[in-house]
Structure formats: C-alpha cells, structure tokens
C-alpha cells in the first residue's frame, strides 16, 4: 500500500496543452509538497500546503496551480505547457509543517513536453 | 545561488570499503541537515539527519558528521554494500523549515 502515490508516472504532451498530476498520501500527514527536479538534478520546492492551506509558493509561473481538496490530496495543474516544464515532479508529505523535515516522497511523475 | 553543494557528481567504491559522501553549505542559519537516498524511478527516501547542536549521528552502517565552522557535512557508509548504490542527496533547513537540496552524488558500489 503506497504511502504517497502520484499519477501519472509518465506524461508526454505537446506544448500549449494543459495537464494535471495527482497526488495522494495515506499517512495522515498534515503537510504536502510539490517539488520539481530539473535537468541539473536539483530538487526545488514549488508549493507547500498545510491542512489544505497554501504555505509556500515559490517563484513558480502562475501557469502552475496547486489544488488541495483535502489534506490527503495535493494536485498540480499546469496550463499552457512549455518545453522548459519538462522535468520530474515529486509529491511529498510530512507529519507537520514544523516537523523535522523528514519527507515521504512519491515515485515521481516524469513530464515531457514536445 | 547554490546554498547546498555536493561537488562530486559520482563516486565509485569497492564493496566492503568505506563510502564518504561530502556536502558543503553556505548559509550559517541552517540548523538541521539530512541525507536522502534515491533509487532510479523512485522518490528520495530519508536516511539520516543531524541537528546543528551535534557533530555526529550514527545509525547502523551510516554516520553523519557535521563541521559547523567549515560548513561541511559528510556521510560515511561502512561497510559499503551493493544495495547502497544510489543517488544521495544532502539537504539543509533553517527556521522556516524549508529544505534546500544539493544536486546529489551518485554512489556506485563495485562488487
């Protein structure tokens, strides 16, 4: 039973399209994150939600819109996809915002924009 | 501006020997440091952490050392096993609890 699950695992799409990546955690954690792993392999935080409330919103284009219908889910919607959006996107969760930063990650969603 | 640096993209070590992975940071306000391990097609998994009030933390074969004056930490794995082959990420956080990540070091354990 996967603790943090992301779908889809792979996504290939054309420039200009709109796509979504879903994330669910069954750990009962309060805090969820979206990270982007770029071509240089750095993991960069995009968004953080705590109990469905947006806490961290890094300098991400507003084409990216996270949605948290409940604290177990954090979905990522991307409008007007660009080539530079190609990356691996990781969802993660941790028990509380002021925790020890021990995150549980999903397996990642590899997005390829053609 | 890389606040957390892992200068070795890869490291190859003989099975049974010690693996030493290094990490440097620039922000003196960081007070908590973590190592994560990542296998291909999986997300990173937490390995070991250390608070800035300590200089060493040990968990089985894994030991993390922190040198605050040098702003340097290292992860020692001894003895190294084939299953340790993975990418290892160093991460640091400060009062805002936001993790800043290094680029990772790929560890290859040779049989």
mmCIF file of C-alpha atoms in Angstrom:
data_model
loop_
_atom_site.group_PDB
_atom_site.id
_atom_site.type_symbol
_atom_site.label_atom_id
_atom_site.label_comp_id
_atom_site.label_asym_id
_atom_site.label_seq_id
_atom_site.Cartn_x
_atom_site.Cartn_y
_atom_site.Cartn_z
ATOM 1 C CA UNK A 1 0.000 0.000 0.000
ATOM 2 C CA UNK A 2 1.880 3.045 -1.310
ATOM 3 C CA UNK A 3 2.213 5.843 1.227
ATOM 4 C CA UNK A 4 2.476 8.706 -1.298
ATOM 5 C CA UNK A 5 1.158 7.912 -4.734
ATOM 6 C CA UNK A 6 1.357 10.076 -7.833
ATOM 7 C CA UNK A 7 -0.377 9.655 -11.149
ATOM 8 C CA UNK A 8 0.525 9.522 -13.920
ATOM 9 C CA UNK A 9 4.078 8.235 -13.641
ATOM 10 C CA UNK A 10 4.870 9.337 -17.181
ATOM 11 C CA UNK A 11 3.266 12.088 -19.214
ATOM 12 C CA UNK A 12 4.189 13.108 -22.759
ATOM 13 C CA UNK A 13 2.338 16.059 -24.226
ATOM 14 C CA UNK A 14 2.574 18.889 -26.712
ATOM 15 C CA UNK A 15 3.455 22.488 -25.980
ATOM 16 C CA UNK A 16 0.445 24.601 -25.143
ATOM 17 C CA UNK A 17 -1.573 21.773 -23.627
ATOM 18 C CA UNK A 18 -2.968 21.720 -20.083
ATOM 19 C CA UNK A 19 -2.227 18.748 -17.850
ATOM 20 C CA UNK A 20 -2.660 17.634 -14.256
ATOM 21 C CA UNK A 21 -0.673 15.432 -11.910
ATOM 22 C CA UNK A 22 -2.433 13.948 -8.914
ATOM 23 C CA UNK A 23 -1.005 13.091 -5.519
ATOM 24 C CA UNK A 24 -2.486 11.265 -2.574
ATOM 25 C CA UNK A 25 -0.981 10.308 0.776
ATOM 26 C CA UNK A 26 -2.431 7.779 3.204
ATOM 27 C CA UNK A 27 -0.109 8.623 6.084
ATOM 28 C CA UNK A 28 -2.392 11.084 7.816
ATOM 29 C CA UNK A 29 0.199 13.837 7.338
ATOM 30 C CA UNK A 30 -0.802 17.487 7.585
ATOM 31 C CA UNK A 31 1.722 18.902 5.123
ATOM 32 C CA UNK A 32 2.191 18.172 1.435
ATOM 33 C CA UNK A 33 4.641 19.477 -1.144
ATOM 34 C CA UNK A 34 5.350 19.625 -4.830
ATOM 35 C CA UNK A 35 8.982 19.534 -5.901
ATOM 36 C CA UNK A 36 10.499 19.864 -9.351
ATOM 37 C CA UNK A 37 13.697 18.035 -10.232
ATOM 38 C CA UNK A 38 15.241 19.926 -13.097
ATOM 39 C CA UNK A 39 17.755 18.847 -15.726
ATOM 40 C CA UNK A 40 20.623 19.547 -13.327
ATOM 41 C CA UNK A 41 19.025 17.171 -10.825
ATOM 42 C CA UNK A 42 18.314 19.835 -8.207
ATOM 43 C CA UNK A 43 15.168 19.316 -6.183
ATOM 44 C CA UNK A 44 13.370 22.639 -5.908
ATOM 45 C CA UNK A 45 10.282 23.237 -3.866
ATOM 46 C CA UNK A 46 7.325 24.627 -5.749
ATOM 47 C CA UNK A 47 4.460 24.599 -3.284
ATOM 48 C CA UNK A 48 3.675 23.536 0.243
ATOM 49 C CA UNK A 49 0.235 23.027 1.741
ATOM 50 C CA UNK A 50 -0.585 22.547 5.403
ATOM 51 C CA UNK A 51 -4.057 21.246 6.157
ATOM 52 C CA UNK A 52 -5.275 22.366 2.733
ATOM 53 C CA UNK A 53 -3.822 25.864 3.127
ATOM 54 C CA UNK A 54 -1.085 27.201 0.876
ATOM 55 C CA UNK A 55 2.029 27.867 2.948
ATOM 56 C CA UNK A 56 4.885 28.092 0.471
ATOM 57 C CA UNK A 57 4.588 29.364 -3.056
ATOM 58 C CA UNK A 58 7.982 29.744 -4.601
ATOM 59 C CA UNK A 59 8.646 31.790 -7.719
ATOM 60 C CA UNK A 60 6.728 29.440 -9.937
ATOM 61 C CA UNK A 61 4.904 30.731 -13.044
ATOM 62 C CA UNK A 62 1.213 31.180 -12.431
ATOM 63 C CA UNK A 63 0.598 28.587 -15.144
ATOM 64 C CA UNK A 64 1.154 26.152 -12.273
ATOM 65 C CA UNK A 65 -1.797 25.907 -9.929
ATOM 66 C CA UNK A 66 -1.910 23.521 -6.988
ATOM 67 C CA UNK A 67 -5.201 22.361 -5.553
ATOM 68 C CA UNK A 68 -5.757 20.600 -2.246
ATOM 69 C CA UNK A 69 -9.332 19.313 -1.906
ATOM 70 C CA UNK A 70 -8.434 17.747 1.440
ATOM 71 C CA UNK A 71 -5.264 17.258 3.416
ATOM 72 C CA UNK A 72 -4.639 13.846 1.856
ATOM 73 C CA UNK A 73 -4.561 15.188 -1.698
ATOM 74 C CA UNK A 74 -2.480 17.782 -3.482
ATOM 75 C CA UNK A 75 -2.896 18.015 -7.225
ATOM 76 C CA UNK A 76 -0.840 20.062 -9.655
ATOM 77 C CA UNK A 77 -2.407 21.598 -12.730
ATOM 78 C CA UNK A 78 -0.230 23.121 -15.422
ATOM 79 C CA UNK A 79 -1.635 25.384 -18.131
ATOM 80 C CA UNK A 80 -0.073 26.215 -21.490
ATOM 81 C CA UNK A 81 2.803 23.784 -21.119
ATOM 82 C CA UNK A 82 6.230 24.934 -22.276
ATOM 83 C CA UNK A 83 9.358 22.992 -23.213
ATOM 84 C CA UNK A 84 11.058 24.132 -20.001
ATOM 85 C CA UNK A 85 8.367 22.439 -17.942
ATOM 86 C CA UNK A 86 9.870 19.075 -18.862
ATOM 87 C CA UNK A 87 11.103 17.610 -15.584
ATOM 88 C CA UNK A 88 10.340 15.064 -12.926
ATOM 89 C CA UNK A 89 7.775 16.306 -10.433
ATOM 90 C CA UNK A 90 7.760 14.820 -6.954
ATOM 91 C CA UNK A 91 4.987 14.990 -4.424
ATOM 92 C CA UNK A 92 5.941 14.629 -0.762
ATOM 93 C CA UNK A 93 4.370 14.814 2.657
ATOM 94 C CA UNK A 94 5.457 15.186 6.263
ATOM 95 C CA UNK A 95 3.597 14.921 9.580
ATOM 96 C CA UNK A 96 3.555 18.635 10.383
ATOM 97 C CA UNK A 97 4.915 21.844 8.936
ATOM 98 C CA UNK A 98 7.153 22.412 11.923
ATOM 99 C CA UNK A 99 8.406 18.878 11.848
ATOM 100 C CA UNK A 100 11.853 17.514 11.295
ATOM 101 C CA UNK A 101 11.623 17.803 7.527
ATOM 102 C CA UNK A 102 11.567 14.040 7.148
ATOM 103 C CA UNK A 103 9.605 13.897 3.969
ATOM 104 C CA UNK A 104 7.976 10.895 2.396
ATOM 105 C CA UNK A 105 8.164 11.176 -1.373
ATOM 106 C CA UNK A 106 6.117 9.732 -4.156
ATOM 107 C CA UNK A 107 7.866 7.928 -7.004
ATOM 108 C CA UNK A 108 7.765 10.972 -9.252
ATOM 109 C CA UNK A 109 5.938 11.950 -12.434
ATOM 110 C CA UNK A 110 8.127 12.455 -15.482
ATOM 111 C CA UNK A 111 6.673 15.153 -17.705
ATOM 112 C CA UNK A 112 7.964 15.519 -21.252
ATOM 113 C CA UNK A 113 6.790 18.478 -23.288
ATOM 114 C CA UNK A 114 7.368 18.189 -27.042
ATOM 115 C CA UNK B 1 22.903 30.609 -5.825
ATOM 116 C CA UNK B 2 23.589 27.128 -4.523
ATOM 117 C CA UNK B 3 23.336 27.164 -0.762
ATOM 118 C CA UNK B 4 23.932 23.424 -0.553
ATOM 119 C CA UNK B 5 26.652 21.927 -2.700
ATOM 120 C CA UNK B 6 27.599 18.363 -3.432
ATOM 121 C CA UNK B 7 30.680 18.775 -5.554
ATOM 122 C CA UNK B 8 31.119 15.144 -6.537
ATOM 123 C CA UNK B 9 28.536 14.096 -9.112
ATOM 124 C CA UNK B 10 29.596 10.479 -8.692
ATOM 125 C CA UNK B 11 31.675 8.201 -6.502
ATOM 126 C CA UNK B 12 32.785 4.627 -7.052
ATOM 127 C CA UNK B 13 33.702 2.443 -4.049
ATOM 128 C CA UNK B 14 34.652 -1.200 -3.654
ATOM 129 C CA UNK B 15 32.187 -3.367 -1.768
ATOM 130 C CA UNK B 16 33.182 -3.664 1.868
ATOM 131 C CA UNK B 17 35.117 -0.401 1.911
ATOM 132 C CA UNK B 18 34.024 2.928 3.364
ATOM 133 C CA UNK B 19 31.999 5.355 1.242
ATOM 134 C CA UNK B 20 32.340 9.026 2.139
ATOM 135 C CA UNK B 21 29.927 11.498 0.588
ATOM 136 C CA UNK B 22 30.502 15.200 1.134
ATOM 137 C CA UNK B 23 28.276 18.230 1.315
ATOM 138 C CA UNK B 24 29.045 21.923 1.822
ATOM 139 C CA UNK B 25 26.656 24.713 2.690
ATOM 140 C CA UNK B 26 26.906 28.472 2.719
ATOM 141 C CA UNK B 27 24.065 29.605 4.979
ATOM 142 C CA UNK B 28 25.133 29.713 8.626
ATOM 143 C CA UNK B 29 21.469 29.881 9.660
ATOM 144 C CA UNK B 30 20.897 26.253 8.652
ATOM 145 C CA UNK B 31 20.389 24.203 11.789
ATOM 146 C CA UNK B 32 19.223 20.829 10.554
ATOM 147 C CA UNK B 33 20.777 18.604 7.953
ATOM 148 C CA UNK B 34 19.512 15.468 6.289
ATOM 149 C CA UNK B 35 20.643 12.823 3.874
ATOM 150 C CA UNK B 36 18.238 11.164 1.482
ATOM 151 C CA UNK B 37 18.840 8.200 -0.760
ATOM 152 C CA UNK B 38 17.244 7.770 -4.171
ATOM 153 C CA UNK B 39 16.977 4.730 -6.394
ATOM 154 C CA UNK B 40 16.089 5.098 -10.100
ATOM 155 C CA UNK B 41 12.386 5.618 -10.798
ATOM 156 C CA UNK B 42 11.675 6.114 -7.094
ATOM 157 C CA UNK B 43 11.349 9.131 -4.863
ATOM 158 C CA UNK B 44 14.068 10.056 -2.348
ATOM 159 C CA UNK B 45 13.851 8.283 0.996
ATOM 160 C CA UNK B 46 15.080 9.656 4.294
ATOM 161 C CA UNK B 47 18.326 8.118 5.519
ATOM 162 C CA UNK B 48 19.779 10.022 8.449
ATOM 163 C CA UNK B 49 19.796 13.524 9.907
ATOM 164 C CA UNK B 50 21.776 15.693 12.289
ATOM 165 C CA UNK B 51 20.981 18.787 14.282
ATOM 166 C CA UNK B 52 23.453 21.648 14.461
ATOM 167 C CA UNK B 53 23.887 21.058 18.190
ATOM 168 C CA UNK B 54 25.618 17.771 17.415
ATOM 169 C CA UNK B 55 28.697 16.922 15.417
ATOM 170 C CA UNK B 56 27.980 13.256 14.835
ATOM 171 C CA UNK B 57 24.990 10.989 14.444
ATOM 172 C CA UNK B 58 25.195 7.268 13.855
ATOM 173 C CA UNK B 59 22.621 4.757 12.654
ATOM 174 C CA UNK B 60 23.957 1.303 11.916
ATOM 175 C CA UNK B 61 26.328 1.473 8.957
ATOM 176 C CA UNK B 62 25.558 5.147 8.384
ATOM 177 C CA UNK B 63 27.226 8.031 10.212
ATOM 178 C CA UNK B 64 26.834 11.708 9.504
ATOM 179 C CA UNK B 65 29.474 14.183 10.651
ATOM 180 C CA UNK B 66 28.896 17.917 10.901
ATOM 181 C CA UNK B 67 31.669 20.525 10.974
ATOM 182 C CA UNK B 68 29.895 23.817 11.584
ATOM 183 C CA UNK B 69 32.983 26.001 11.387
ATOM 184 C CA UNK B 70 33.759 24.610 7.937
ATOM 185 C CA UNK B 71 30.084 24.464 6.965
ATOM 186 C CA UNK B 72 30.644 20.919 5.884
ATOM 187 C CA UNK B 73 28.956 17.622 6.491
ATOM 188 C CA UNK B 74 29.734 14.136 5.360
ATOM 189 C CA UNK B 75 28.003 10.794 5.232
ATOM 190 C CA UNK B 76 30.047 7.689 5.956
ATOM 191 C CA UNK B 77 28.804 4.269 4.956
ATOM 192 C CA UNK B 78 30.777 1.342 6.286
ATOM 193 C CA UNK B 79 30.974 -1.323 5.112
ATOM 194 C CA UNK B 80 29.558 -0.402 1.698
ATOM 195 C CA UNK B 81 27.149 -2.900 0.170
ATOM 196 C CA UNK B 82 25.828 -3.295 -3.398
ATOM 197 C CA UNK B 83 22.387 -2.163 -2.261
ATOM 198 C CA UNK B 84 23.905 1.179 -1.277
ATOM 199 C CA UNK B 85 24.319 2.057 -4.960
ATOM 200 C CA UNK B 86 22.004 5.046 -5.368
ATOM 201 C CA UNK B 87 21.970 8.823 -5.598
ATOM 202 C CA UNK B 88 22.481 10.521 -2.230
ATOM 203 C CA UNK B 89 21.066 13.977 -1.623
ATOM 204 C CA UNK B 90 22.175 16.306 1.122
ATOM 205 C CA UNK B 91 19.559 18.792 2.375
ATOM 206 C CA UNK B 92 19.536 21.583 4.940
ATOM 207 C CA UNK B 93 16.901 23.650 6.675
ATOM 208 C CA UNK B 94 16.677 26.649 8.937
ATOM 209 C CA UNK B 95 13.984 28.350 10.961
ATOM 210 C CA UNK B 96 11.493 28.345 8.096
ATOM 211 C CA UNK B 97 11.714 24.528 7.892
ATOM 212 C CA UNK B 98 12.131 24.755 4.127
ATOM 213 C CA UNK B 99 14.571 22.185 2.811
ATOM 214 C CA UNK B 100 17.348 23.312 0.477
ATOM 215 C CA UNK B 101 18.789 20.441 -1.542
ATOM 216 C CA UNK B 102 22.127 19.610 -3.075
ATOM 217 C CA UNK B 103 22.342 18.199 -6.605
ATOM 218 C CA UNK B 104 23.122 14.692 -5.400
ATOM 219 C CA UNK B 105 26.047 12.298 -5.635
ATOM 220 C CA UNK B 106 25.687 9.008 -7.461
ATOM 221 C CA UNK B 107 27.320 6.259 -5.430
ATOM 222 C CA UNK B 108 28.360 3.103 -7.254
ATOM 223 C CA UNK B 109 29.429 0.125 -5.184
ATOM 224 C CA UNK B 110 31.627 -2.247 -7.165
ATOM 225 C CA UNK B 111 31.472 -5.965 -6.301
#
